[in-house]
GROMACS .gro file of C-alpha atoms in nm:
model
   83
    1UNK     CA    1  -0.673  -8.990   2.733
    2UNK     CA    2  -0.741  -9.248   2.995
    3UNK     CA    3  -1.034  -9.332   3.219
    4UNK     CA    4  -1.181  -8.981   3.200
    5UNK     CA    5  -1.237  -8.997   2.825
    6UNK     CA    6  -1.587  -9.090   2.712
    7UNK     CA    7  -1.646  -9.410   2.518
    8UNK     CA    8  -1.771  -9.206   2.224
    9UNK     CA    9  -2.073  -9.038   2.072
   10UNK     CA   10  -2.411  -9.209   2.104
   11UNK     CA   11  -2.513  -9.367   1.771
   12UNK     CA   12  -2.255  -9.164   1.573
   13UNK     CA   13  -1.984  -9.408   1.460
   14UNK     CA   14  -1.847  -9.166   1.199
   15UNK     CA   15  -1.796  -8.896   1.464
   16UNK     CA   16  -1.627  -9.157   1.684
   17UNK     CA   17  -1.388  -9.249   1.403
   18UNK     CA   18  -1.302  -8.883   1.339
   19UNK     CA   19  -1.249  -8.779   1.701
   20UNK     CA   20  -1.121  -9.085   1.890
   21UNK     CA   21  -0.798  -9.277   1.831
   22UNK     CA   22  -0.624  -9.565   2.006
   23UNK     CA   23  -0.359  -9.442   2.246
   24UNK     CA   24  -0.002  -9.509   2.132
   25UNK     CA   25   0.102  -9.475   2.497
   26UNK     CA   26  -0.128  -9.708   2.694
   27UNK     CA   27  -0.276 -10.033   2.559
   28UNK     CA   28  -0.659 -10.033   2.541
   29UNK     CA   29  -0.683  -9.656   2.612
   30UNK     CA   30  -0.832  -9.404   2.372
   31UNK     CA   31  -0.744  -9.043   2.302
   32UNK     CA   32  -0.981  -8.763   2.201
   33UNK     CA   33  -0.873  -8.540   1.915
   34UNK     CA   34  -0.967  -8.203   2.064
   35UNK     CA   35  -0.825  -7.987   1.785
   36UNK     CA   36  -0.574  -7.828   2.023
   37UNK     CA   37  -0.214  -7.808   1.901
   38UNK     CA   38   0.057  -7.860   2.162
   39UNK     CA   39   0.423  -7.941   2.176
   40UNK     CA   40   0.633  -8.097   2.447
   41UNK     CA   41   0.909  -7.866   2.562
   42UNK     CA   42   1.260  -7.980   2.652
   43UNK     CA   43   1.165  -7.961   3.022
   44UNK     CA   44   0.876  -8.204   2.962
   45UNK     CA   45   0.595  -7.951   2.996
   46UNK     CA   46   0.330  -7.915   2.726
   47UNK     CA   47   0.295  -7.580   2.551
   48UNK     CA   48  -0.037  -7.481   2.390
   49UNK     CA   49   0.024  -7.352   2.036
   50UNK     CA   50  -0.330  -7.292   1.913
   51UNK     CA   51  -0.597  -7.483   1.724
   52UNK     CA   52  -0.597  -7.675   1.397
   53UNK     CA   53  -0.933  -7.526   1.300
   54UNK     CA   54  -1.104  -7.185   1.316
   55UNK     CA   55  -1.285  -7.246   1.647
   56UNK     CA   56  -1.255  -6.966   1.902
   57UNK     CA   57  -1.379  -6.921   2.257
   58UNK     CA   58  -1.574  -6.613   2.358
   59UNK     CA   59  -1.666  -6.589   2.726
   60UNK     CA   60  -1.607  -6.965   2.754
   61UNK     CA   61  -1.837  -7.055   2.464
   62UNK     CA   62  -1.696  -7.240   2.164
   63UNK     CA   63  -1.774  -7.052   1.845
   64UNK     CA   64  -1.725  -7.168   1.485
   65UNK     CA   65  -1.693  -6.850   1.274
   66UNK     CA   66  -1.751  -7.051   0.956
   67UNK     CA   67  -2.095  -7.158   1.082
   68UNK     CA   68  -2.189  -6.795   1.147
   69UNK     CA   69  -2.062  -6.696   0.802
   70UNK     CA   70  -2.265  -6.974   0.637
   71UNK     CA   71  -2.579  -6.867   0.823
   72UNK     CA   72  -2.532  -6.505   0.720
   73UNK     CA   73  -2.475  -6.584   0.352
   74UNK     CA   74  -2.783  -6.808   0.348
   75UNK     CA   75  -2.994  -6.493   0.389
   76UNK     CA   76  -3.121  -6.371   0.049
   77UNK     CA   77  -3.013  -6.010   0.110
   78UNK     CA   78  -2.652  -6.100   0.198
   79UNK     CA   79  -2.412  -6.185  -0.084
   80UNK     CA   80  -2.086  -6.212   0.112
   81UNK     CA   81  -1.984  -6.223   0.476
   82UNK     CA   82  -1.660  -6.252   0.666
   83UNK     CA   83  -1.658  -6.347   1.033
   0.00000   0.00000   0.00000
């Protein structure tokens, strides 16, 4: 959150509503819902636990396996696919 967070998506109010929330910590700040799951440890540090979706990173690129699966099964010769 804070000054480094964008104001939102251009002309996509629904995407804004899904991804951006008002900060409960600082008045008038917004937070971006990245999909990362973290917890605050007893020593105050944040620990990354994973993601709340199926997104993975391969060589720094964000990949949605479900999108690949949907593309594969859209082909007439493919009945089922698992990615």
